[in-house]
Short mmCIF file of C-alpha atoms in Angstrom, two decimals:
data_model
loop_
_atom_site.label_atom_id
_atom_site.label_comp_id
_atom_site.label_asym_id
_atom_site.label_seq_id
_atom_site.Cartn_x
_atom_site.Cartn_y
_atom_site.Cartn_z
CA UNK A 23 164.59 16.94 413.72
CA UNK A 24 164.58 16.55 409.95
CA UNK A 25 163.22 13.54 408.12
CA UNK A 26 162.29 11.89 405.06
CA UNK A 27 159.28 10.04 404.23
CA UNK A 28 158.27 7.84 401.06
CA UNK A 29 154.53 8.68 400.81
CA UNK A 30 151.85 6.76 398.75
CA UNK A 31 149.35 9.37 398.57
CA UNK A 32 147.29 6.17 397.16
CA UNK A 33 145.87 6.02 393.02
CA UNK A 34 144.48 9.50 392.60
CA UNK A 35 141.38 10.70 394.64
CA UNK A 36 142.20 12.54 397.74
CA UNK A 37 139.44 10.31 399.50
CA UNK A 38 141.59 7.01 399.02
CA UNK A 39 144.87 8.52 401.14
CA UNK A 40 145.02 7.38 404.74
CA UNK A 41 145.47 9.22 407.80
CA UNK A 42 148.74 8.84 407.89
CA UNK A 43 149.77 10.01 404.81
CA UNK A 44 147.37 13.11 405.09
CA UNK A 45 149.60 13.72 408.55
CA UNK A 46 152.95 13.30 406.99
CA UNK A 47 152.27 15.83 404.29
CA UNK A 48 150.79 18.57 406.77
CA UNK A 49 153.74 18.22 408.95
CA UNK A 50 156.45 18.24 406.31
CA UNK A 51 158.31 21.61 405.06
CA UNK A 52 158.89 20.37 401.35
CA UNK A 53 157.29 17.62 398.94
CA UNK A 54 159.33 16.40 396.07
CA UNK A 55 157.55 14.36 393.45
CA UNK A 56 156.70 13.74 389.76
CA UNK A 57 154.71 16.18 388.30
CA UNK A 58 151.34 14.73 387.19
CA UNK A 59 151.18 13.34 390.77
CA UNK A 60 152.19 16.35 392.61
CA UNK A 61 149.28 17.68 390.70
CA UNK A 62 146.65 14.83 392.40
CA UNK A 63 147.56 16.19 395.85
CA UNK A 64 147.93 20.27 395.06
CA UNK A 65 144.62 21.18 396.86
CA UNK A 66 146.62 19.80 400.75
CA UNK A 67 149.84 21.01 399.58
CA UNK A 68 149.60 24.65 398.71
CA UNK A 69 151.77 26.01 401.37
CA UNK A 70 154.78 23.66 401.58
CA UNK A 71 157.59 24.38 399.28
CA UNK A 72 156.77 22.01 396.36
CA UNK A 73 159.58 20.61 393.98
CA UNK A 74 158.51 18.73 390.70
CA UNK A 75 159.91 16.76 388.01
CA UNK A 76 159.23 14.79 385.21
CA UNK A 77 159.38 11.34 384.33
CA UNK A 78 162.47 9.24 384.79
CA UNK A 79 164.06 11.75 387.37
CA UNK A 80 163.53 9.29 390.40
CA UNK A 81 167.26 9.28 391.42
CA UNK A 82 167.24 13.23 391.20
CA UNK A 83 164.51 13.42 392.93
CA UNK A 84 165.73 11.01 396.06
CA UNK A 85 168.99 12.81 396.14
CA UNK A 86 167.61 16.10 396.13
CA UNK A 87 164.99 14.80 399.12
CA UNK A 88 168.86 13.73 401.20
CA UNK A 89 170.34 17.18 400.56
CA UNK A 90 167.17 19.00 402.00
CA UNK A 91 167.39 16.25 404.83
CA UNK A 92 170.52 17.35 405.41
CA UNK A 93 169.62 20.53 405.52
CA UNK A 94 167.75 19.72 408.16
CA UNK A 95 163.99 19.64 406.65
CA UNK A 96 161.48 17.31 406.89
CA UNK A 97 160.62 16.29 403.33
CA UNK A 98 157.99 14.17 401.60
CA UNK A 99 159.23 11.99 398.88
CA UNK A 100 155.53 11.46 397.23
CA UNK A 101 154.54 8.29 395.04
CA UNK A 102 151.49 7.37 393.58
CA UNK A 103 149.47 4.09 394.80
CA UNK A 104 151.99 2.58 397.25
CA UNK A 105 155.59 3.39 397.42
CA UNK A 106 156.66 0.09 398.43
CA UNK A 107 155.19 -1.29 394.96
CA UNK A 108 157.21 -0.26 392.12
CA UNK A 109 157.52 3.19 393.81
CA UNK A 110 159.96 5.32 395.10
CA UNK A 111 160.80 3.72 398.51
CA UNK A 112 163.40 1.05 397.73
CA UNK A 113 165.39 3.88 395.52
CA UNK A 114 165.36 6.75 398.53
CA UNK A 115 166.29 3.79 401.30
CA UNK A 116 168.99 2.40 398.89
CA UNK A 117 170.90 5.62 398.42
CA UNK A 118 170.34 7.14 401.72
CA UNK A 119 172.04 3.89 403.37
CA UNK A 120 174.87 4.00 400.70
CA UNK A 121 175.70 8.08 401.39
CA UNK A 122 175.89 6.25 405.37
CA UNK A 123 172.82 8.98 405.70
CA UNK A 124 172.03 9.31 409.76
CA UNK A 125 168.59 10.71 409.38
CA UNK A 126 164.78 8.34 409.89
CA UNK A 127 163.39 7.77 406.56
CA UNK A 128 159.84 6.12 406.72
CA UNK A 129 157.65 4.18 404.44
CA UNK A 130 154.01 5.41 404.41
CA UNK A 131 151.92 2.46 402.53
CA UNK A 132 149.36 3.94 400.36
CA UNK A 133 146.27 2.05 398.59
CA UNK A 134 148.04 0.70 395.47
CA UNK A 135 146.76 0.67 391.56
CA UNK A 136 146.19 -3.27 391.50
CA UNK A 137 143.84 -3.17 394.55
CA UNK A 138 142.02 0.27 393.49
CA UNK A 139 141.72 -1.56 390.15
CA UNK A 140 140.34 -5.04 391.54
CA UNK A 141 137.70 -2.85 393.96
CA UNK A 142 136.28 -1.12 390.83
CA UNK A 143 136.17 -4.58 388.91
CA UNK A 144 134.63 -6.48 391.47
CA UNK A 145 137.20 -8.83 393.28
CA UNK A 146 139.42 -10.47 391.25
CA UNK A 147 142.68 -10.70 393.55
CA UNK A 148 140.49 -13.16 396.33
CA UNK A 149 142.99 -15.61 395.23
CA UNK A 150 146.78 -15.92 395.26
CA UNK A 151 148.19 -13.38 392.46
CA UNK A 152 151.49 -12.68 390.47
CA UNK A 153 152.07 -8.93 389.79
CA UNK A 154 154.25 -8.14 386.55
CA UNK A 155 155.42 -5.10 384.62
CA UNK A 156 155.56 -5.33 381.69
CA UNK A 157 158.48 -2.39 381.02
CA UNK A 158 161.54 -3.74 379.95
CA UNK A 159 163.18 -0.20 380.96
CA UNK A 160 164.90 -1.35 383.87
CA UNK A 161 164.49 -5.38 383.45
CA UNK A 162 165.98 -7.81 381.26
CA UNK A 163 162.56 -8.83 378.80
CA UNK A 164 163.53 -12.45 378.76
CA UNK A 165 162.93 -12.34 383.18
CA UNK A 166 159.39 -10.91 382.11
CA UNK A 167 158.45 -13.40 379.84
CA UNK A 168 159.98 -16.39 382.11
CA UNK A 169 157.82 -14.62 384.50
CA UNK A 170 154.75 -14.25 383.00
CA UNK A 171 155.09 -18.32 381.60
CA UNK A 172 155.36 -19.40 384.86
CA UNK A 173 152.38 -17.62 386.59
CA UNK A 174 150.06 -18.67 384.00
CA UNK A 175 150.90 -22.17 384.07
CA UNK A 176 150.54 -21.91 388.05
CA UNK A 177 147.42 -20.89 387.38
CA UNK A 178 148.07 -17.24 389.12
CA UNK A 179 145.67 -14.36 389.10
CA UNK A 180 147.90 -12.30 387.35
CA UNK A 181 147.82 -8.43 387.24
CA UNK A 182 150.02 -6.50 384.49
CA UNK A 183 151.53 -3.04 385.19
CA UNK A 184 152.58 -1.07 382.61
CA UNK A 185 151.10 -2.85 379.60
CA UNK A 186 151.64 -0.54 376.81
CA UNK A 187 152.69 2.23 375.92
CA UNK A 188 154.21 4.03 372.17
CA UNK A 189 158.01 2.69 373.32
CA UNK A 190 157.05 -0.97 373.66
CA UNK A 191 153.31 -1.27 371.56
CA UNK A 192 154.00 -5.14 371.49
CA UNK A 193 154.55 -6.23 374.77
CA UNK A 194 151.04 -6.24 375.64
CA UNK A 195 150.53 -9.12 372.65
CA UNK A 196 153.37 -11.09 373.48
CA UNK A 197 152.27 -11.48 377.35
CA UNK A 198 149.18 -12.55 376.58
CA UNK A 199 150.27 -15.05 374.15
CA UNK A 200 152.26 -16.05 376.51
CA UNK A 201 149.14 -16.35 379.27
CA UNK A 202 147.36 -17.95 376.59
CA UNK A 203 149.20 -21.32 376.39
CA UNK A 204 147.98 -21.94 379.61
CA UNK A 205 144.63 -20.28 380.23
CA UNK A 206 141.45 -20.92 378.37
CA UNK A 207 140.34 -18.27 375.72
CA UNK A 208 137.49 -17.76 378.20
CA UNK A 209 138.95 -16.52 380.83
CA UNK A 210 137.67 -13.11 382.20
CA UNK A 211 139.99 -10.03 381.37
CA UNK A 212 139.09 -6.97 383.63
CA UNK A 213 141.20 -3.58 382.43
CA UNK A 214 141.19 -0.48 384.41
CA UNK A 215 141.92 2.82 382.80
CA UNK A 216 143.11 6.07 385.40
CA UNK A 217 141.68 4.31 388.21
CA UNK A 218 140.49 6.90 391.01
CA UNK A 219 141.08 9.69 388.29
CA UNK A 220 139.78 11.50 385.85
CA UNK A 221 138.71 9.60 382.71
CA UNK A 222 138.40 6.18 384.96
CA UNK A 223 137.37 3.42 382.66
CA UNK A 224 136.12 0.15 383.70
CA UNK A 225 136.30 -2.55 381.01
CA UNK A 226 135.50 -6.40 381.23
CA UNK A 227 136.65 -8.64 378.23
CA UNK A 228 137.96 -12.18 377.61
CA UNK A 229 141.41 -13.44 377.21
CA UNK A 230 140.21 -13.56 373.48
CA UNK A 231 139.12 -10.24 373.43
CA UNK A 232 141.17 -7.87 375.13
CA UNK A 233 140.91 -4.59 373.47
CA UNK A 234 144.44 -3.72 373.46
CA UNK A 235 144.14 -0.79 371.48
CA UNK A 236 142.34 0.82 374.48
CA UNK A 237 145.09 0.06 376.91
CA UNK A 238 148.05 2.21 377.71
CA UNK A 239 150.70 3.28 380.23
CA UNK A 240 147.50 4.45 382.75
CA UNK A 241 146.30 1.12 383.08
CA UNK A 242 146.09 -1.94 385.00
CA UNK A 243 145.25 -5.01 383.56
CA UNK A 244 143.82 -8.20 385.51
CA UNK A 245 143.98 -11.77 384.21
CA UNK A 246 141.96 -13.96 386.22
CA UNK A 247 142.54 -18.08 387.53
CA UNK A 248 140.68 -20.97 386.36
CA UNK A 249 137.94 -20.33 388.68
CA UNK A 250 137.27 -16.38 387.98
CA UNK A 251 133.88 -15.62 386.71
CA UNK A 252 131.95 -12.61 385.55
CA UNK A 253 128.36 -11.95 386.96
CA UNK A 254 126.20 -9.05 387.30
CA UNK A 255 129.15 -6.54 386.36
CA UNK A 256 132.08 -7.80 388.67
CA UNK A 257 134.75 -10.01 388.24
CA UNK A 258 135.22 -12.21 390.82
CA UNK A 259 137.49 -14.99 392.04
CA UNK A 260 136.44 -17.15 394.45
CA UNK A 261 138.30 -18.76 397.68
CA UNK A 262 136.53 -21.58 397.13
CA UNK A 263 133.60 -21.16 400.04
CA UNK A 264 130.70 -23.48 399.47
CA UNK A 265 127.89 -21.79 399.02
CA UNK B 10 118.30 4.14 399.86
CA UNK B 11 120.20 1.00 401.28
CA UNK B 12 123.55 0.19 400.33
CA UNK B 13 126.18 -2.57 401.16
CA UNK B 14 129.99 -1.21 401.48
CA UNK B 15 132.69 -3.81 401.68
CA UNK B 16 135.18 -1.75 403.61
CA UNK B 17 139.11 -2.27 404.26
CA UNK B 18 140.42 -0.96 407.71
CA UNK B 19 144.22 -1.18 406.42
CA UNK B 20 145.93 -3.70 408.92
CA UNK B 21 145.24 -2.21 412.55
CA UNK B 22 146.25 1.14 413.50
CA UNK B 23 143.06 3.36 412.72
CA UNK B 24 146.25 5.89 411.22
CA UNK B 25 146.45 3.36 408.02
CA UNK B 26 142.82 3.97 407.12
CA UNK B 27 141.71 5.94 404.52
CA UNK B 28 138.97 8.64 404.26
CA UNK B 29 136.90 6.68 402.18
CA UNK B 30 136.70 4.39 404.49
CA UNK B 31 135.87 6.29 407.39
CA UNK B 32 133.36 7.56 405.37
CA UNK B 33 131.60 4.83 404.88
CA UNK B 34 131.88 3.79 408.30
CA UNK B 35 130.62 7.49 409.75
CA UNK B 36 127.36 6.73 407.56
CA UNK B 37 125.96 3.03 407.56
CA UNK B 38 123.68 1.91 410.54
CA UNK B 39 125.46 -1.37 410.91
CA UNK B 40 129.22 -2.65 411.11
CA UNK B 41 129.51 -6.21 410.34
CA UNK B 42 132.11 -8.00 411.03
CA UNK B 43 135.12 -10.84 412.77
CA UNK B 44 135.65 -9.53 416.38
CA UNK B 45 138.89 -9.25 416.57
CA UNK B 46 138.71 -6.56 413.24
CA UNK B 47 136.19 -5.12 414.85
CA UNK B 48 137.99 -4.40 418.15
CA UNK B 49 140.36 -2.76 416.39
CA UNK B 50 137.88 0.08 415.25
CA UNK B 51 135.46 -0.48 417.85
CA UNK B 52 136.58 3.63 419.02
CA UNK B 53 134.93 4.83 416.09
CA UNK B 54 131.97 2.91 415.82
CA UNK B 55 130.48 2.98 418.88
CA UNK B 56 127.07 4.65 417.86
CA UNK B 57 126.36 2.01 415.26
CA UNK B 58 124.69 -1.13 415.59
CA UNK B 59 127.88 -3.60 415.56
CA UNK B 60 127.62 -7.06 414.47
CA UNK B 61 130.26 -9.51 415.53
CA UNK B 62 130.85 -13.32 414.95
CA UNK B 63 134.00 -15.66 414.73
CA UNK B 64 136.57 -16.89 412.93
CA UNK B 65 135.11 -18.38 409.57
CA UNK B 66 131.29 -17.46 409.65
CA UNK B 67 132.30 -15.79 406.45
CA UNK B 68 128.68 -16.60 404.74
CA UNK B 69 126.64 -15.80 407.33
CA UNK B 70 128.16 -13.04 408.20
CA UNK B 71 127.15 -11.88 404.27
CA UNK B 72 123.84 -13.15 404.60
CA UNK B 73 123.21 -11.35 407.43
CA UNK B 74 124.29 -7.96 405.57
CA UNK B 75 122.18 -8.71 402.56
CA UNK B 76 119.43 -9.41 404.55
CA UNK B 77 119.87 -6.14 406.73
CA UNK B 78 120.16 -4.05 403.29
CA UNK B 79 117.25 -5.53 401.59
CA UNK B 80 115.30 -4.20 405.29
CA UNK B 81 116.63 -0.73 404.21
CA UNK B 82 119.79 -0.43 406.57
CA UNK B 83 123.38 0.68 405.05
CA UNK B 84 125.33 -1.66 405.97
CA UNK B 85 129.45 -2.08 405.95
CA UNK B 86 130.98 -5.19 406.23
CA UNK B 87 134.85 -4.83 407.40
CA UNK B 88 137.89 -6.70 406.26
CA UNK B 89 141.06 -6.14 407.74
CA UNK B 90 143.88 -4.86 405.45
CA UNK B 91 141.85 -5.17 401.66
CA UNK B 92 138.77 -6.70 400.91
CA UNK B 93 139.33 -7.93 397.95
CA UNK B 94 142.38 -9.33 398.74
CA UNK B 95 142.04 -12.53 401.05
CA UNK B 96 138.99 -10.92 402.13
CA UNK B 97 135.37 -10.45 402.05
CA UNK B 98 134.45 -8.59 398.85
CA UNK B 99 134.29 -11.41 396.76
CA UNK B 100 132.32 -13.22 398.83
CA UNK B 101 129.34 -10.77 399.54
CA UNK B 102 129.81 -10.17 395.42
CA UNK B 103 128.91 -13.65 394.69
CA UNK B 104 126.32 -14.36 397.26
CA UNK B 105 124.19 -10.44 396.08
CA UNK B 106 124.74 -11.63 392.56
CA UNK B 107 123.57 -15.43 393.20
CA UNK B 108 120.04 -13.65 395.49
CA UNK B 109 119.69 -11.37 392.18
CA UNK B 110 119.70 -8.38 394.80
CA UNK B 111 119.46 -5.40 393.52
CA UNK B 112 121.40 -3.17 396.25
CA UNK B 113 124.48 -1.16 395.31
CA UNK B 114 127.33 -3.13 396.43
CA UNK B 115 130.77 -0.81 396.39
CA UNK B 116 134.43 -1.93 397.53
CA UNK B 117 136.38 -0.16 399.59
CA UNK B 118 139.78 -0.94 399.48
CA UNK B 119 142.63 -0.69 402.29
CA UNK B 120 145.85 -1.32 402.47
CA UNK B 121 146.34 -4.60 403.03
CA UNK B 122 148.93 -6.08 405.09
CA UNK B 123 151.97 -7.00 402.80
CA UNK B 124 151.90 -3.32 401.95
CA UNK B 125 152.61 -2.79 405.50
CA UNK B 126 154.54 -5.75 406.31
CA UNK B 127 156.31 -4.34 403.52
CA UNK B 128 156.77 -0.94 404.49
CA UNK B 129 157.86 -1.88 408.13
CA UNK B 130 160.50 -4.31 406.28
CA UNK B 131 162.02 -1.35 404.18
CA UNK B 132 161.05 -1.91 400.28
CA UNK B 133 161.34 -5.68 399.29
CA UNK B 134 158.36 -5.75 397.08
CA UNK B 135 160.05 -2.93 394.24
CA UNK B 136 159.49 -5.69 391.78
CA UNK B 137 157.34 -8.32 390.33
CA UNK B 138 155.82 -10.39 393.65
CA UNK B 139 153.58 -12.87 393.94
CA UNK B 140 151.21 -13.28 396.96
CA UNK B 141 150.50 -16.85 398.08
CA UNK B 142 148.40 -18.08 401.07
CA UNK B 143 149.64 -21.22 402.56
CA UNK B 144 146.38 -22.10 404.44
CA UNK B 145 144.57 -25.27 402.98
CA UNK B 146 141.63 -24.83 404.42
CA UNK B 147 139.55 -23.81 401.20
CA UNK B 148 142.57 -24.66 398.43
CA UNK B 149 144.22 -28.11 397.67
CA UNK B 150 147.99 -28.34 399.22
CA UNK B 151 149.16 -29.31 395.49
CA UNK B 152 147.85 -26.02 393.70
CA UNK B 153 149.78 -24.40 396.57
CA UNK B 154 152.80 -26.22 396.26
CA UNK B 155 153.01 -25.83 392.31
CA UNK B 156 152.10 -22.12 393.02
CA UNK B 157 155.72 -22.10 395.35
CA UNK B 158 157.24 -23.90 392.66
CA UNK B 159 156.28 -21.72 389.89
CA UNK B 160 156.82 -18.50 391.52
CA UNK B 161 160.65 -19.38 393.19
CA UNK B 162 161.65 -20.84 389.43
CA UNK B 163 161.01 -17.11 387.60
CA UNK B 164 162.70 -15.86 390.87
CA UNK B 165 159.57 -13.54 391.93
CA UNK B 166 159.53 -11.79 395.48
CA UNK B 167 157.04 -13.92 397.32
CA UNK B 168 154.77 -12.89 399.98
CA UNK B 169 153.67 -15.39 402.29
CA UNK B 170 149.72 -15.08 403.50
CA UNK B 171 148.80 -17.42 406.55
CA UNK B 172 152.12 -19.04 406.92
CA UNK B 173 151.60 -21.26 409.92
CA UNK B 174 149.10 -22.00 412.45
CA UNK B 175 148.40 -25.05 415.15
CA UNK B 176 146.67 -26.88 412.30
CA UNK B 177 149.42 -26.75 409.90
CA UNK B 178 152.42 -26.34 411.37
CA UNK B 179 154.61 -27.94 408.97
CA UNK B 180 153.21 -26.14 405.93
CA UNK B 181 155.79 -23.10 406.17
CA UNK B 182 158.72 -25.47 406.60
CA UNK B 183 157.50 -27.34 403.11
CA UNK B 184 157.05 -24.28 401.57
CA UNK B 185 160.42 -22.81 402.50
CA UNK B 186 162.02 -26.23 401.18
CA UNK B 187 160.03 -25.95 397.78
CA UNK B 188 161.57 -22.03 397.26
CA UNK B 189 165.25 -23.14 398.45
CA UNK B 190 165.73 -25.46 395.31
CA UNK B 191 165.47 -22.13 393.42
CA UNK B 192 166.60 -19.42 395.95
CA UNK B 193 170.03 -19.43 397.56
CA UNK B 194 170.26 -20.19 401.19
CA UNK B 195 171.44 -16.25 402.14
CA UNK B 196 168.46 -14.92 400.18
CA UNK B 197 166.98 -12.03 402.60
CA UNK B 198 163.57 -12.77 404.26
CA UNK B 199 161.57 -10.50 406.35
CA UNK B 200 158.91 -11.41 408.76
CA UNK B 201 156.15 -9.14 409.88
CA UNK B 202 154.04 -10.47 412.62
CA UNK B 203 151.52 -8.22 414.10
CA UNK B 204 151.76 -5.59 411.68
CA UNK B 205 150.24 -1.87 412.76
CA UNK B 206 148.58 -3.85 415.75
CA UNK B 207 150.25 -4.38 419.31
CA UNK B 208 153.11 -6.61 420.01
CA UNK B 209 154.01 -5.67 416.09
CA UNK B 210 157.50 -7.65 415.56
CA UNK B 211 159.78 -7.14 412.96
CA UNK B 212 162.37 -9.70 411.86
CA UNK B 213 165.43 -9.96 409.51
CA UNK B 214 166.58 -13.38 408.36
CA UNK B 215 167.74 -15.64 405.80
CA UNK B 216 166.20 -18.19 403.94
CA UNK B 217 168.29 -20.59 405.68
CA UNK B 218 167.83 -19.04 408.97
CA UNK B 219 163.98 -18.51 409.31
CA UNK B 220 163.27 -19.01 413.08
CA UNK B 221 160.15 -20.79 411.94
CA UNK B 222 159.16 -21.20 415.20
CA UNK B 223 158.42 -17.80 415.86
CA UNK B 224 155.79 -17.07 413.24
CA UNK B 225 152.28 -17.66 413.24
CA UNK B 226 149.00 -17.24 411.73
CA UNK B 227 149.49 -12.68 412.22
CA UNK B 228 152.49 -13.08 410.47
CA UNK B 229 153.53 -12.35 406.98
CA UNK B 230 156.42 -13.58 405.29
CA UNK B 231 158.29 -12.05 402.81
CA UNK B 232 161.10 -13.61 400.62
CA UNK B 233 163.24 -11.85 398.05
CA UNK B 234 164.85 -12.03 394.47
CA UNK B 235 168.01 -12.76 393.82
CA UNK B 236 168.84 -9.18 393.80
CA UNK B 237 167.59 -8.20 397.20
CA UNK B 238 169.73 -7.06 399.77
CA UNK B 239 169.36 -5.60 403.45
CA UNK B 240 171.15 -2.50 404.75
CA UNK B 241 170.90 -0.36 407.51
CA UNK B 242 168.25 -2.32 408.73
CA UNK B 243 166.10 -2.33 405.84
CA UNK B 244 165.54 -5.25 403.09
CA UNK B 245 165.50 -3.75 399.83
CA UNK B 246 164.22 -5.10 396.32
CA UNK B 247 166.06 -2.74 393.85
CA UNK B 248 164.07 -2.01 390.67
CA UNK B 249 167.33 -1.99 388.94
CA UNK B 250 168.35 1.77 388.88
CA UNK B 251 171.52 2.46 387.79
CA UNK B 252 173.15 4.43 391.24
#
């Protein structure tokens, strides 16, 4: 019986996949997946038959996980964090139910980057939270921006994915101009660089002094509520316990 | 050397959890923790000294594992799904920082349950969500209902937390009004009740047709954009892939 599973193998570090995941790749015959994260899991993969690609190949990569499906394997379709969360699930669900494909395709949740990122800060995400990208590759930047508006003035947690990278250097700025109309200068920042990898980098600023020079495509950035503070090292946001 | 471990046992099924958090849970002395979160891991813990209370003892159940630390004893305290989201980390953060303990406190995180609500749905969070709790019991009903408000105007995904219980039963049906002047009526929503744990319950609806009656405080509620669709039995988010 062939099948396909969308895997989170979780942010990097082998210790952070669950049991589940670990299971679906032993079992599997091939694992299909972008490189650099192919690379994360190549120690518990060594004798499967292992096909890699590079960035921006995620329909190739889905329809290339059907044929082998078809072919009667069982195939691992691998993201990193969770593949549920701007992963590779809703892609290899969507095109396997428009080919009419008749095989079980299963999501394995992994740990995502947000909550890897908000354990090494502290605990920032106690309180409700707006996630956002902020890559305009495959959304309109106007829905970003209406986006971003919005959960500040809600008074959101609010963690950014892709901040920044060399194709859009600027959209970090604008968002947190944006985030600024609403939420004091004060307001703890906490950035996480390659969470669970190597060259992890913990930083804690202010909005007022986020050092977006630092920040690129590998990292996740946290914006906390009215209530986050910063105290011995962590960022945290209360539920509002009396203590 | 003592140590403090806020540790997330994913949603139920011991299969979601990760190595880390095994782990940690192989090597501390005591388990603190809600009963019901610990039944669900009681098979693994059974040679530890387990410490179990109910439903909102939240701060003493800290105390207790600060004051069992600073006595030498490695101590876990469990959340289900992810500490730090909904959960205990911040807590035990604030009330070490406040005693000026100096114990290594480290998060664990988990997968928390709207990954696999989520994942048992199909893929509806592919795109910017935001995560709101609908219980009052530690946040004013208005900064929840301008939090509805907010997120249904920029059209976000929106995942539910806590959507109903005996105290609050009309909370979800307020909440549901609030997104509809913003959503259309056939927008997909998937309910998860149960997730990974028995009598798990999957359910496909619409915003107009949410059989409110049926969900409850193990439930999570999911609610998409305007460009999510179900097929095959799956509710999809697309991340706006050109197929």
């Amino acid at each position: 019986m062939s099948w396909i599973k969308a895997v989170g193998i979780g942010p990097g570090s082998l210790e952070h996949m669950t049991l589940q995941a670990m299971d679906a790749l032993k079992e599997c015959d091939v694992v299909i997946g972008y490189n650099t994260y192919l690379d994360l899991i190549r120690p518990i993969i060594q004798e499967k038959q292992i096909i890699g690609s590079g960035m921006r190949h995620e329909v190739s990569r889905c329809k290339k996980a059907i044929e082998l499906a078809n072919e009667g394997k069982k195939v691992c379709v691998i993201s990193s964090g969770d593949p549920g969360v701007y992963g590779m699930a809703g892609l290899l669900l969507e095109l396997s139910a428009k080919e009419g494909l008749d095989i079980k395709i299963e999501v394995i949740p992994g740990i995502s980057a947000v909550n890897m990122a908000a354990a090494l800060l502290g605990a920032p995400l106690m309180h409700d939270f707006a996630l956002i990208s902020l890559s305009d590759h495959l959304t309109p930047w106007e829905v970003i921006e209406k986006r971003l508006d919005s959960a500040a003035q809600a008074d959101f947690v609010i963690a950014l994915y892709n901040p920044r990278s060399h194709e859009r250097e600027y959209h970090l700025d604008t968002a947190l101009e944006i985030i600024s109309k609403y939420k004091p200068k004060g307001t703890p920042v906490g950035i996480v660089k390659n969470a669970s990898r190597d060259k992890e980098k913990v930083i804690f600023a202010t909005l007022e002094s986020v050092p977006i020079e630092d920040i690129d495509m590998t990292s996740i950035v946290i914006i906390g509520n009215k209530n986050t503070f910063t105290i011995g090292g962590k960022m945290i946001t209360p539920r509002g316990y009396k203590l």
